[in-house]
Tab-separated table of C-alpha atoms and ligand atoms in Angstrom:
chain	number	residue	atom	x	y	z
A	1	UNK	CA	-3.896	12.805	-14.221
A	2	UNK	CA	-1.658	10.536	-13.016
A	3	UNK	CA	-2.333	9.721	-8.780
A	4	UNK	CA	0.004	9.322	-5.987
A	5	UNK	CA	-1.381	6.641	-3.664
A	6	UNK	CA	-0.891	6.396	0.047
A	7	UNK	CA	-1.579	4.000	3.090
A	8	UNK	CA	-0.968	3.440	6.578
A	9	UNK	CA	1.584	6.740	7.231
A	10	UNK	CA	1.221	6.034	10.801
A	11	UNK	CA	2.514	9.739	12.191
A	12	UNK	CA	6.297	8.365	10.688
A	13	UNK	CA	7.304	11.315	9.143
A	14	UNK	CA	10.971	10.119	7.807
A	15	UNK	CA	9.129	7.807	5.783
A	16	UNK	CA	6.741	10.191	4.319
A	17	UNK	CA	9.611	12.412	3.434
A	18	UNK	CA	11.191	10.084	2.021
A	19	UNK	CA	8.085	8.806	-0.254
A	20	UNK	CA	7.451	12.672	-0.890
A	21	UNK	CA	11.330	12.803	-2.342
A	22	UNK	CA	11.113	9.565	-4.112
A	23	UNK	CA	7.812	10.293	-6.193
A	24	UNK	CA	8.315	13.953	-6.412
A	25	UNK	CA	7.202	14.928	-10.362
A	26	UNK	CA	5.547	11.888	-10.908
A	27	UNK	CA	2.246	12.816	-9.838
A	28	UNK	CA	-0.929	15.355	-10.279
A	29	UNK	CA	-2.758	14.644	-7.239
A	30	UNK	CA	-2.926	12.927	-3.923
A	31	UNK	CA	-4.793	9.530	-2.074
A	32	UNK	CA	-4.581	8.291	1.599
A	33	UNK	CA	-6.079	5.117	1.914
A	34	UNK	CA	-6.370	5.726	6.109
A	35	UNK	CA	-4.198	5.249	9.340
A	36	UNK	CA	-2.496	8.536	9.278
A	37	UNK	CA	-1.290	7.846	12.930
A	38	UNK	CA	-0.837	5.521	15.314
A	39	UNK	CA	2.549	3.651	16.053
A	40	UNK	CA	4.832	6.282	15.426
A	41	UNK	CA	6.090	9.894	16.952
A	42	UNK	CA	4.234	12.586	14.781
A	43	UNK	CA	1.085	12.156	14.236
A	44	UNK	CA	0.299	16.235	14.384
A	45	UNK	CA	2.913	16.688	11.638
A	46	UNK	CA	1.940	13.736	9.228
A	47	UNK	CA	-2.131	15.040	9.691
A	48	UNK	CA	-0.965	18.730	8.953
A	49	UNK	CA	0.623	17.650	5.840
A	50	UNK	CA	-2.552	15.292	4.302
A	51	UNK	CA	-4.816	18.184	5.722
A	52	UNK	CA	-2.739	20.525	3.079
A	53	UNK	CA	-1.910	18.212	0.446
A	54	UNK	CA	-4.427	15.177	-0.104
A	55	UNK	CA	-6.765	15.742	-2.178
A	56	UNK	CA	-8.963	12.466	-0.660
A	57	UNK	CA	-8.499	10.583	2.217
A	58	UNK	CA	-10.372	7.727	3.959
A	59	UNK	CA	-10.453	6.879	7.587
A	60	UNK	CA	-8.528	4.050	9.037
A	61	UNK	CA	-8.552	2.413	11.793
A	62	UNK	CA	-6.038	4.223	13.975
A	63	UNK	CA	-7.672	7.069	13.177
A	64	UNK	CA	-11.138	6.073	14.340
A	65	UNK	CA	-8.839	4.804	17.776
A	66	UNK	CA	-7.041	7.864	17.984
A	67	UNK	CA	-10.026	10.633	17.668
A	68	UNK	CA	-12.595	8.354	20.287
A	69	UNK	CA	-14.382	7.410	17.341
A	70	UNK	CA	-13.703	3.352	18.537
A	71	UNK	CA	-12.311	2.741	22.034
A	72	UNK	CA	-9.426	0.685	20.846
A	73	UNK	CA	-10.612	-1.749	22.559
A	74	UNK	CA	-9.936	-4.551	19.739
A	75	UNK	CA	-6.262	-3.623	19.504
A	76	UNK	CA	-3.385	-5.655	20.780
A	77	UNK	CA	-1.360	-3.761	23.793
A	78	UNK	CA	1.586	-1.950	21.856
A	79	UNK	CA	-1.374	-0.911	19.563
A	80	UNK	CA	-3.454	0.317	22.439
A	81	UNK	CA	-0.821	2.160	23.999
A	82	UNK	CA	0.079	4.184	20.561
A	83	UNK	CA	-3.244	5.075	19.632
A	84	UNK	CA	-3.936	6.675	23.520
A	85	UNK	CA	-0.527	8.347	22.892
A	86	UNK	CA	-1.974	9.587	19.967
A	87	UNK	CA	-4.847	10.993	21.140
A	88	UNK	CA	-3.054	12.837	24.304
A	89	UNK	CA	-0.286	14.437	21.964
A	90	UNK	CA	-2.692	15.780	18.943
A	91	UNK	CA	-4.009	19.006	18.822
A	92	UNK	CA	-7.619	19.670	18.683
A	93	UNK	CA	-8.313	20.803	15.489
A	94	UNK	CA	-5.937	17.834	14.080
A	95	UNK	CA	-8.244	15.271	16.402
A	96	UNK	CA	-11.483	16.833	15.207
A	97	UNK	CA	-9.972	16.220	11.373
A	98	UNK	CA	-9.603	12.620	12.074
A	99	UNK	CA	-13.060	12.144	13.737
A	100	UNK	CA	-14.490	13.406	10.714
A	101	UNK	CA	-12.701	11.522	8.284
A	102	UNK	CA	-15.374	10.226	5.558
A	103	UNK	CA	-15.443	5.855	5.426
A	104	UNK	CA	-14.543	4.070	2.449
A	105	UNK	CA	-15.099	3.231	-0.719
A	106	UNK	CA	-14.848	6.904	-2.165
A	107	UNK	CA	-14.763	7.055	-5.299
A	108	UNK	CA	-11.778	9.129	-7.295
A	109	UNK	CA	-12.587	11.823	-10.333
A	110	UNK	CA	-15.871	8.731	-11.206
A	111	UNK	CA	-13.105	6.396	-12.173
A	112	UNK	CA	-11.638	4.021	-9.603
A	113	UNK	CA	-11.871	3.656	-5.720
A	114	UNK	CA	-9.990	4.171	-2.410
A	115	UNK	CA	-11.211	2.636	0.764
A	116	UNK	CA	-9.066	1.362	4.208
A	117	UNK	CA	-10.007	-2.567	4.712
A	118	UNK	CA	-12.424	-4.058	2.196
A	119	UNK	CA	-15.412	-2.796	0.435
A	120	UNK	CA	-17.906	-4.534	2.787
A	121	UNK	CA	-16.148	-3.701	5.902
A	122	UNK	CA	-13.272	-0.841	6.572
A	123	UNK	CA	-11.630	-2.677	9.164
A	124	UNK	CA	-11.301	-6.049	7.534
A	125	UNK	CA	-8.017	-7.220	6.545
A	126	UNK	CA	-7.738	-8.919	3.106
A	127	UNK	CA	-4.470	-10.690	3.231
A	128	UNK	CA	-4.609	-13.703	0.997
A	129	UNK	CA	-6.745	-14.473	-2.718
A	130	UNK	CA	-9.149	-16.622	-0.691
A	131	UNK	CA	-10.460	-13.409	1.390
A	132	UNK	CA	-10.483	-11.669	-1.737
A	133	UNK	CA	-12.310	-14.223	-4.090
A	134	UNK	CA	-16.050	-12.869	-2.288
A	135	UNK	CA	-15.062	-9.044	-2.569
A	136	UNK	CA	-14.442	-8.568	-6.319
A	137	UNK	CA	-18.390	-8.534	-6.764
A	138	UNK	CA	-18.755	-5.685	-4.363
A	139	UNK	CA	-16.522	-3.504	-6.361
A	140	UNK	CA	-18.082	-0.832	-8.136
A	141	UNK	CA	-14.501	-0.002	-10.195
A	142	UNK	CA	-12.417	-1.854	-12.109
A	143	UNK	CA	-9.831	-0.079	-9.873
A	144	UNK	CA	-9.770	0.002	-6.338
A	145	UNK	CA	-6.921	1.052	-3.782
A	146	UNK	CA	-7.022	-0.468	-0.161
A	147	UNK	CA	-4.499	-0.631	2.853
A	148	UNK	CA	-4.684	-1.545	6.459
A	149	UNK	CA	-3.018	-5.413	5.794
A	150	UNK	CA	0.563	-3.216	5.233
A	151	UNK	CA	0.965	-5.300	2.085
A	152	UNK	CA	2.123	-3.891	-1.095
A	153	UNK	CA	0.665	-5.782	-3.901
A	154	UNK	CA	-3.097	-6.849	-4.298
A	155	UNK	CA	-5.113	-8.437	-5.994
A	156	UNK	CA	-6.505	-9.274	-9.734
A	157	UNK	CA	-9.382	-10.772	-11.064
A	158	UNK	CA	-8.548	-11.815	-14.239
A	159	UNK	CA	-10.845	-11.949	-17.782
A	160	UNK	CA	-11.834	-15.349	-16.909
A	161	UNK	CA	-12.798	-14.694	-13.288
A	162	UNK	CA	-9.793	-16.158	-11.486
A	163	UNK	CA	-8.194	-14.117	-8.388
A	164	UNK	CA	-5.094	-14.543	-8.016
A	165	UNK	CA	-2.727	-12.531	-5.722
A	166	UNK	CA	-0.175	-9.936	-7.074
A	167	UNK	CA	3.455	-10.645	-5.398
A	168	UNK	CA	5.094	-7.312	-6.160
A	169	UNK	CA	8.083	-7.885	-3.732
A	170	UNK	CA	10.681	-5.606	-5.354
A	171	UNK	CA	14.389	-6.720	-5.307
A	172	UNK	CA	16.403	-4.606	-2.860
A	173	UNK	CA	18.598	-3.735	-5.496
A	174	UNK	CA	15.374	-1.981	-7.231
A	175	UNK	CA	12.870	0.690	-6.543
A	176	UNK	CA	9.927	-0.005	-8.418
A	177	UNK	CA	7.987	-2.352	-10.318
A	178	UNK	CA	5.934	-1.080	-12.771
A	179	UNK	CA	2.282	-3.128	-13.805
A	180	UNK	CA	0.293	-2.954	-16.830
A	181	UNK	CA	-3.715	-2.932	-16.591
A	182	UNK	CA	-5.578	-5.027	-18.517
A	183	UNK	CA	-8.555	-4.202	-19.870
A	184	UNK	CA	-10.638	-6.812	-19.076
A	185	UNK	CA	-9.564	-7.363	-15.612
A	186	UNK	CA	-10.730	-5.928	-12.178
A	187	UNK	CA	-7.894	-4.760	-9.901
A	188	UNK	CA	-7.863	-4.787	-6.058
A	189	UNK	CA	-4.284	-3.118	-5.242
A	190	UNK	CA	-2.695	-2.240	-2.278
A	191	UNK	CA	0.581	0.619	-2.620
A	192	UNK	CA	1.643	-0.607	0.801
A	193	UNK	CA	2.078	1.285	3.964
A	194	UNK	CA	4.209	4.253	4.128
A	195	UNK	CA	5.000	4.108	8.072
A	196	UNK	CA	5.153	0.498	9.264
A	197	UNK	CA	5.606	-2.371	5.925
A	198	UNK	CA	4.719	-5.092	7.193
A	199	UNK	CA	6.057	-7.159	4.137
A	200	UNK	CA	9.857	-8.215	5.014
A	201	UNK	CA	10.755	-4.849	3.336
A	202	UNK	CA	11.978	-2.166	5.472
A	203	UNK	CA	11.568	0.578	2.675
A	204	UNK	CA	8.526	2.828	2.937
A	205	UNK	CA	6.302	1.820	0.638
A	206	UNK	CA	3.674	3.536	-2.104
A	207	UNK	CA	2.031	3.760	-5.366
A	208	UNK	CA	1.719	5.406	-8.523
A	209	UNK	CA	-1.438	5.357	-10.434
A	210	UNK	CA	-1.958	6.578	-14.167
A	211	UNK	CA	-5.425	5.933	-14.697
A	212	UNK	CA	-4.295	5.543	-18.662
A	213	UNK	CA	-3.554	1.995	-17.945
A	214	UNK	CA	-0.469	1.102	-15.247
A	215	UNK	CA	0.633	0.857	-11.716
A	216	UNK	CA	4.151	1.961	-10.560
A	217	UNK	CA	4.526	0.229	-6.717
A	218	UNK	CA	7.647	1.662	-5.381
A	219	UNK	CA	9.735	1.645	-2.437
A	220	UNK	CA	12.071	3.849	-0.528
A	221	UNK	CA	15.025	3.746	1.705
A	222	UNK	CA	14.289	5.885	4.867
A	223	UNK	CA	16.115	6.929	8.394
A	224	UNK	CA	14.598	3.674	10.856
A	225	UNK	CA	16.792	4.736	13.694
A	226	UNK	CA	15.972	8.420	13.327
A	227	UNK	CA	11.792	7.638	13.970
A	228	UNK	CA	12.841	5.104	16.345
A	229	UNK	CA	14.650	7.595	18.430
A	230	UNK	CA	11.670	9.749	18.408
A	231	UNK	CA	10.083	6.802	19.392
A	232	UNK	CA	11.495	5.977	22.641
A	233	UNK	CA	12.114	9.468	23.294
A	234	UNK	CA	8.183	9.428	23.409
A	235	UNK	CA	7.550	6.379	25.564
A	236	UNK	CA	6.603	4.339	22.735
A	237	UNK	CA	6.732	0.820	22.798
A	238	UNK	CA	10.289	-0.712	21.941
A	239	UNK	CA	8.405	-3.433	19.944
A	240	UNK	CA	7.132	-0.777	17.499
A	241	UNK	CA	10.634	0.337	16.846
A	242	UNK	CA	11.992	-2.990	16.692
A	243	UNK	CA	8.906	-3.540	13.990
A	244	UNK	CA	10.127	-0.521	11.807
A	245	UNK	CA	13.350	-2.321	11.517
A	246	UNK	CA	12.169	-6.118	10.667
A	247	UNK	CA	10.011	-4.936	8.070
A	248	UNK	CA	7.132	-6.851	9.664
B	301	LIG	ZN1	-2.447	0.540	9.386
């Protein structure tokens, strides 16, 4: 069984297309890490399709913002202003879906692990090996998928107990990069987000898991302008577009 992993969609659909296209036959089955929506211009149509197609998902939080489970209160303005977008522009039954998205860790087929943030704490970002140093002992797996810090890459724990960061930045001249697992090591690995990377790379970004022993992170070339119409067609803030097109 070999797993296509997702993060941080973020209602763009071009980008999920895109991934869809770019990873089509690769995979058996389906993972969503969280943040469906928020930020971008269809969040109805990106929860339709991981209502019909994922075969887990965990919340994130833009979802919890988005369905009144949190009051968005935490979130900076642009943020603020997407997620009570959001929540006027879904329909009900797509709304109630979110609110009763299950928290992370869940674990996969009794194997590995997806959650949004960190194991302790689904809304915690985990950006750099000295956040991640403390987590590896809450890990149940010895292969865990997060999101939420937009980051493609991770983290590793190797068979001597050093973390060390993964820097997966793919050339733009390349589409994927493709890891080994080693046995003895624990894995902490994010597939990037789909709707809004946050890493210098415009491309949307995502994962391939085979369970067997590697990690395909990939990346995909998308229509920016085409969301970002959408976008200030809906009253979004310009500074989410402009984001879409830095790449961070
Ligand atoms: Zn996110």
């Amino acid at each position: 069984m070999r797993y296509l992993i997702l993060s941080d969609l973020h209602s763009n659909l071009e980008a999920l297309h895109a991934v869809l296209d770019a990873a089509a036959g690769k995979y058996d089955q389906i993972l969503c890490c969280g943040d469906l929506v928020g930020y971008g211009p269809n969040p109805d149509e990106v929860v339709d399709w991981v209502r019909d197609n994922a075969a887990l998902v965990v919340r994130g939080n833009h979802d919890k913002a988005a369905s009144g489970v949190t009051d968005a209160g935490e979130f900076n303005e642009s943020a603020r202003m997407a997620a009570f977008w959001t929540r006027g522009h879904l329909r009900p039954g797509n709304l109630e879906y979110l609110k009763m998205l299950p928290m992370g860790p869940r674990e996969v087929d009794g194997r590995f692990a997806i959650l949004h943030g960190s194991p302790r704490d689904e809304d915690e970002y985990v950006s750099t090996s000295f956040e991640a140093v403390d987590l590896f002992r809450l890990l149940l797996h010895r292969v865990s998928f997060f999101g939420h810090t937009h980051l493609q890459g991770g983290f590793v724990k190797d068979e001597r107990g050093q973390v060390n960061m993964l820097f997966s930045a793919i050339p733009k001249d390349k589409t994927f990069r493709r890891m080994e697992l080693r046995p003895g090591a624990t894995y902490f690995l994010n597939p990037g987000s789909v709707g809004q990377p946050r890493d210098r790379d415009i491309r949307a970004a995502f994962a391939i898991y085979d369970p067997e022993g590697a990690v395909e992170y990939r990346r995909v070339i998308y229509d920016i302008e085409a969301t970002a119409r959408k976008m200030r067609v809906a009253g979004l803030p310009a500074f989410l577009a402009q984001r879409l097109r830095v790449g961070r």
